[in-house]
XYZ file of N, CA, C and O in Angstrom:
384
model
N -23.977 248.665 151.634
C -23.078 249.378 152.565
C -22.192 248.262 152.768
O -20.912 248.427 152.734
N -22.739 247.083 152.925
C -21.724 246.071 153.428
C -20.691 245.641 152.013
O -19.686 245.289 151.891
N -21.176 245.618 150.651
C -20.817 245.769 149.670
C -19.611 246.577 149.218
O -18.462 246.329 148.909
N -19.965 247.698 149.498
C -18.897 248.884 149.312
C -17.788 248.556 150.540
O -16.728 248.933 149.709
N -17.884 248.140 151.730
C -16.907 247.794 152.281
C -16.171 247.023 151.811
O -14.720 246.658 151.834
N -16.519 245.980 151.510
C -16.144 244.768 150.582
C -15.023 244.896 149.261
O -13.878 244.167 149.250
N -15.607 245.920 148.704
C -15.254 246.099 147.316
C -13.747 247.259 147.782
O -13.113 247.509 146.664
N -13.566 247.747 148.990
C -12.822 248.500 149.385
C -11.535 247.747 149.343
O -10.167 248.303 149.312
N -11.283 246.423 149.935
C -10.639 245.883 149.972
C -9.855 245.135 148.382
O -10.461 244.608 148.061
N -8.702 245.492 148.625
C -7.738 244.753 147.727
C -6.281 244.566 147.852
O -5.697 245.221 148.491
N -6.005 243.101 147.326
C -4.893 242.524 148.015
C -4.105 242.430 146.467
O -4.533 241.790 145.363
N -2.696 242.825 146.520
C -2.051 242.751 145.277
C -0.371 242.582 145.975
O 0.215 243.378 146.322
N -0.411 241.060 145.885
C 1.237 240.736 146.452
C 2.153 241.027 145.365
O 2.239 241.095 144.227
N 3.311 241.361 146.060
C 4.366 241.735 145.491
C 5.466 240.771 145.703
O 6.157 240.517 146.771
N 5.524 239.469 144.561
C 6.505 238.483 144.505
C 7.843 239.056 144.056
O 8.553 238.388 144.060
N 8.241 240.326 143.721
C 9.551 240.708 143.060
C 10.515 240.748 144.379
O 11.808 240.713 144.123
N 10.149 240.967 145.551
C 11.124 241.042 146.436
C 11.416 239.795 147.179
O 12.342 239.683 148.120
N 11.014 238.546 146.954
C 11.117 237.542 147.377
C 12.485 236.988 146.963
O 12.704 237.082 145.553
N 13.516 236.084 147.483
C 14.510 235.253 146.915
C 13.774 234.242 145.817
O 12.837 233.619 145.872
N 14.707 234.032 144.739
C 14.233 233.095 143.604
C 14.311 231.379 144.481
O 13.173 230.931 143.979
N 14.941 231.258 145.606
C 14.769 229.854 146.278
C 13.198 229.665 146.676
O 12.749 228.723 147.046
N 12.871 231.119 147.215
C 11.399 231.153 147.865
C 10.612 230.894 147.098
O 9.482 230.239 147.165
N 10.566 231.754 145.629
C 9.539 231.280 144.754
C 9.761 230.032 144.103
O 8.498 229.670 143.776
N 11.213 229.486 143.994
C 10.828 227.935 143.459
C 10.281 226.982 144.656
O 9.412 225.983 144.048
N 10.221 227.580 146.081
C 9.898 226.487 146.833
C 8.286 226.625 146.928
O 7.255 225.583 147.379
N 7.537 227.690 146.794
C 6.313 228.092 146.812
C 5.780 227.401 145.490
O 4.392 226.724 145.479
N 6.570 227.558 144.067
C 5.996 226.401 143.183
C 5.960 225.118 143.206
O 5.172 224.082 142.963
N 6.998 224.934 144.040
C 6.895 223.136 144.351
C 5.959 222.387 145.248
O 5.385 221.683 144.972
N 5.965 223.415 145.941
C 4.461 223.294 147.192
C 3.038 223.178 146.470
O 2.794 222.369 146.824
N 2.864 224.107 145.451
C 1.654 224.012 144.547
C 1.564 223.027 143.937
O 0.760 222.262 143.995
N 2.785 222.390 143.263
C 2.833 221.256 142.493
C 2.524 219.760 143.232
O 2.027 219.330 142.870
N 3.291 219.855 144.523
C 3.066 218.705 145.235
C 1.844 218.557 146.060
O 0.937 217.373 145.983
N 0.845 219.545 146.179
C -0.271 219.640 146.837
C -1.331 219.047 145.393
O -2.211 218.629 146.077
N -1.062 219.931 144.232
C -1.987 219.103 143.058
C -1.589 218.047 142.941
O -2.662 216.939 142.698
N -0.541 217.439 142.882
C -0.133 215.889 142.936
C -0.744 215.065 143.944
O -1.573 213.965 143.866
N -0.946 215.630 145.373
C -1.568 214.963 146.225
C -3.032 214.829 146.056
O -3.733 213.822 146.477
N -3.557 215.786 145.747
C -4.750 215.892 145.204
C -5.201 214.905 144.316
O -6.296 214.207 144.284
N -4.483 214.891 143.303
C -4.844 213.880 142.475
C -4.938 212.498 142.793
O -5.266 211.379 142.522
N -3.526 212.082 143.873
C -3.583 210.856 144.349
C -4.831 210.343 145.100
O -5.135 209.392 145.324
N -5.711 211.249 145.768
C -6.586 211.196 146.760
C -7.808 210.579 145.832
O -8.431 209.702 145.934
N -7.878 211.646 144.763
C -8.927 211.116 143.874
C -8.777 209.895 143.368
O -9.688 209.333 142.940
N -7.599 209.683 142.706
C -7.543 208.197 142.241
C -7.784 207.007 143.250
O -7.823 206.022 142.486
N -7.153 207.414 144.235
C -7.629 206.359 145.584
C -8.848 206.239 145.405
O -9.556 205.047 145.695
N -9.828 207.388 145.817
C -11.186 207.578 145.834
C -11.605 206.626 144.442
O -12.820 205.727 144.350
N -11.438 207.084 143.221
C -11.806 206.018 142.123
C -11.519 204.936 142.217
O -12.420 204.053 141.884
N -10.312 204.128 142.511
C -10.186 202.833 142.825
C -10.915 202.118 143.914
O -11.308 201.298 143.706
N -11.105 202.561 145.226
C -12.227 201.988 145.975
C -13.439 202.209 145.370
O -14.273 201.241 145.592
N -13.978 203.167 144.356
C -14.990 203.153 143.904
C -15.414 202.073 143.235
O -16.871 200.956 143.243
N -14.685 201.474 142.151
C -14.487 200.592 141.353
C -14.555 199.146 141.929
O -15.240 198.364 141.443
N -13.377 199.128 143.167
C -13.398 197.900 143.947
C -15.248 197.807 144.464
O -15.886 196.554 144.573
N -15.436 198.856 145.209
C -17.216 198.621 145.988
C -17.951 198.353 144.716
O -18.919 197.542 145.342
N -18.229 198.728 143.652
C -18.825 198.458 142.514
C -18.930 197.225 142.289
O -19.798 196.503 142.101
N -17.787 196.918 142.116
C -17.336 195.054 141.799
C -17.890 194.316 142.817
O -18.531 193.040 142.510
N -17.526 194.654 143.947
C -18.089 193.902 144.907
C -19.554 193.795 145.251
O -20.248 192.871 145.785
N -20.334 194.873 144.876
C -21.519 195.015 145.065
C -22.133 194.300 143.751
O -23.306 193.581 143.948
N -21.513 193.936 142.671
C -22.086 192.972 141.665
C -22.060 191.946 142.114
O -22.966 190.846 141.191
N -20.604 191.486 142.739
C -20.909 190.115 142.940
C -21.654 189.225 143.903
O -22.102 188.451 144.039
N -21.996 190.372 145.024
C -22.751 190.209 146.169
C -24.598 190.314 145.884
O -24.934 190.233 146.432
N -24.638 191.310 144.853
C -25.861 191.746 144.722
C -26.755 192.852 145.382
O -27.759 192.590 145.676
N -25.756 193.577 145.642
C -26.233 194.671 146.730
C -26.464 196.058 146.416
O -25.446 196.358 145.705
N -27.647 196.005 146.059
C -27.867 197.428 145.241
C -27.455 198.867 145.850
O -27.377 199.652 145.169
N -27.610 198.702 147.204
C -27.142 200.182 148.262
C -25.814 200.113 147.865
O -25.290 201.443 147.812
N -24.788 199.242 147.864
C -23.420 199.366 147.705
C -22.689 199.997 146.235
O -22.579 200.483 146.041
N -24.004 199.227 145.407
C -23.754 199.664 143.582
C -23.840 201.263 143.421
O -22.978 201.866 142.968
N -25.126 202.018 144.350
C -25.421 203.147 144.180
C -24.425 204.104 144.801
O -24.069 205.079 144.277
N -23.928 203.585 146.088
C -22.792 204.224 146.526
C -21.874 204.455 146.089
O -20.932 205.544 145.932
N -21.298 203.603 145.616
C -20.024 203.036 144.648
C -20.233 204.168 143.356
O -19.171 205.031 142.860
N -21.280 204.306 142.491
C -21.417 204.800 141.446
C -21.285 206.398 141.730
O -20.738 207.305 141.453
N -22.230 206.605 142.897
C -22.199 208.370 143.399
C -20.663 208.566 143.854
O -20.270 209.653 143.517
N -19.801 207.988 144.529
C -18.549 208.058 144.976
C -17.600 208.119 143.647
O -16.625 209.103 143.675
N -17.810 207.208 142.642
C -17.187 207.482 141.584
C -17.013 208.452 140.872
O -16.290 209.519 140.347
N -18.535 209.113 140.790
C -18.985 210.503 139.936
C -18.337 211.734 140.654
O -17.595 212.650 140.226
N -18.298 211.434 142.084
C -17.589 212.630 142.683
C -16.089 212.657 142.843
O -15.299 213.903 142.576
N -15.331 211.360 142.774
C -14.195 211.277 142.423
C -13.582 211.713 141.161
O -12.594 212.719 140.855
N -14.266 211.533 139.917
C -14.060 211.590 138.686
C -14.198 213.414 138.615
O -13.629 214.145 138.079
N -15.387 213.894 139.205
C -15.648 215.025 139.012
C -14.126 216.166 139.883
O -13.971 217.315 139.637
N -14.058 215.364 140.790
C -13.074 215.982 141.906
C -11.638 216.236 141.020
O -10.981 217.376 140.879
N -11.304 215.175 140.075
C -10.069 215.288 139.133
C -10.265 216.481 138.134
O -9.579 217.229 137.805
N -11.536 216.172 137.532
C -11.779 217.109 136.296
C -11.642 218.831 136.794
O -11.405 219.490 136.401
N -12.184 219.023 138.149
C -12.039 220.383 138.835
C -10.832 220.505 139.087
O -10.511 221.654 138.538
N -10.213 219.667 139.498
C -8.411 220.310 139.722
C -7.816 220.397 138.708
O -6.951 221.292 138.499
N -7.987 219.519 137.333
C -7.355 219.941 136.232
C -7.651 221.053 135.470
O -6.828 222.124 135.388
N -9.339 221.560 135.612
C -9.666 223.195 135.390
C -9.143 224.001 135.918
O -8.464 225.210 135.490
N -8.959 223.632 137.509
C -7.907 224.924 138.191
C -6.713 225.125 137.621
O -6.520 226.142 137.718
N -5.843 223.912 137.571
C -4.798 223.774 137.157
C -4.691 224.658 135.662
O -3.713 225.457 135.475
N -5.445 224.206 135.037
C -5.213 224.754 134.020
C -5.754 226.389 133.679
O -4.754 227.066 132.930
N -6.689 226.645 134.073
C -6.842 228.372 134.366
C -6.161 228.995 135.166
O -5.846 230.117 134.690
N -5.103 228.416 136.187
C -4.067 228.894 136.651
C -2.785 229.292 136.142
O -2.108 230.384 136.113
N -2.670 228.345 135.307
C -1.495 228.317 134.302
C -1.705 229.308 133.206
O -1.308 230.251 132.704
N -2.793 229.574 132.892
C -3.255 230.200 131.854
C -3.637 231.815 132.183
O -2.317 232.522 131.840
N -3.779 232.048 133.601
C -3.744 233.267 134.184
C -2.242 233.836 134.466
O -1.969 235.085 134.314
N -1.315 232.849 134.593
C -0.096 232.992 135.288
C 0.803 233.836 133.960
O 1.695 234.579 134.244
N 0.044 233.173 132.843
C 1.058 233.439 131.467
C 0.298 234.724 131.197
O 0.963 235.588 130.453
N -0.763 235.345 131.241
C -1.296 236.452 131.200
C -0.862 237.633 131.690
O -0.423 238.784 130.971
N -0.180 237.144 133.003
C 0.527 238.372 133.594
C 2.031 238.101 133.813
O 2.635 239.404 134.335
N 2.756 237.653 132.910
C 3.877 237.507 133.104
C 4.516 238.311 131.791
O 4.134 238.308 130.770
């Protein structure tokens, strides 16, 4: 029953009625958001590497493990962001 109710909802935005400057602004906003996410992930990678170096100098295995796992999370976030942008660009070209 709930699946049927959920499948009846469909959203189809009509971007043809928007002015050109609004469309350009939305594209600029999306680019800025993607850039900000890459920047945050890059900072995460840098902090993880610094933590890993500090852990090796001090001989702290807990810090080393946390740094390794946070490095994996940061690299995974960049990879997912890249795949998402690539998929969105591909889908955008399909419908234009």
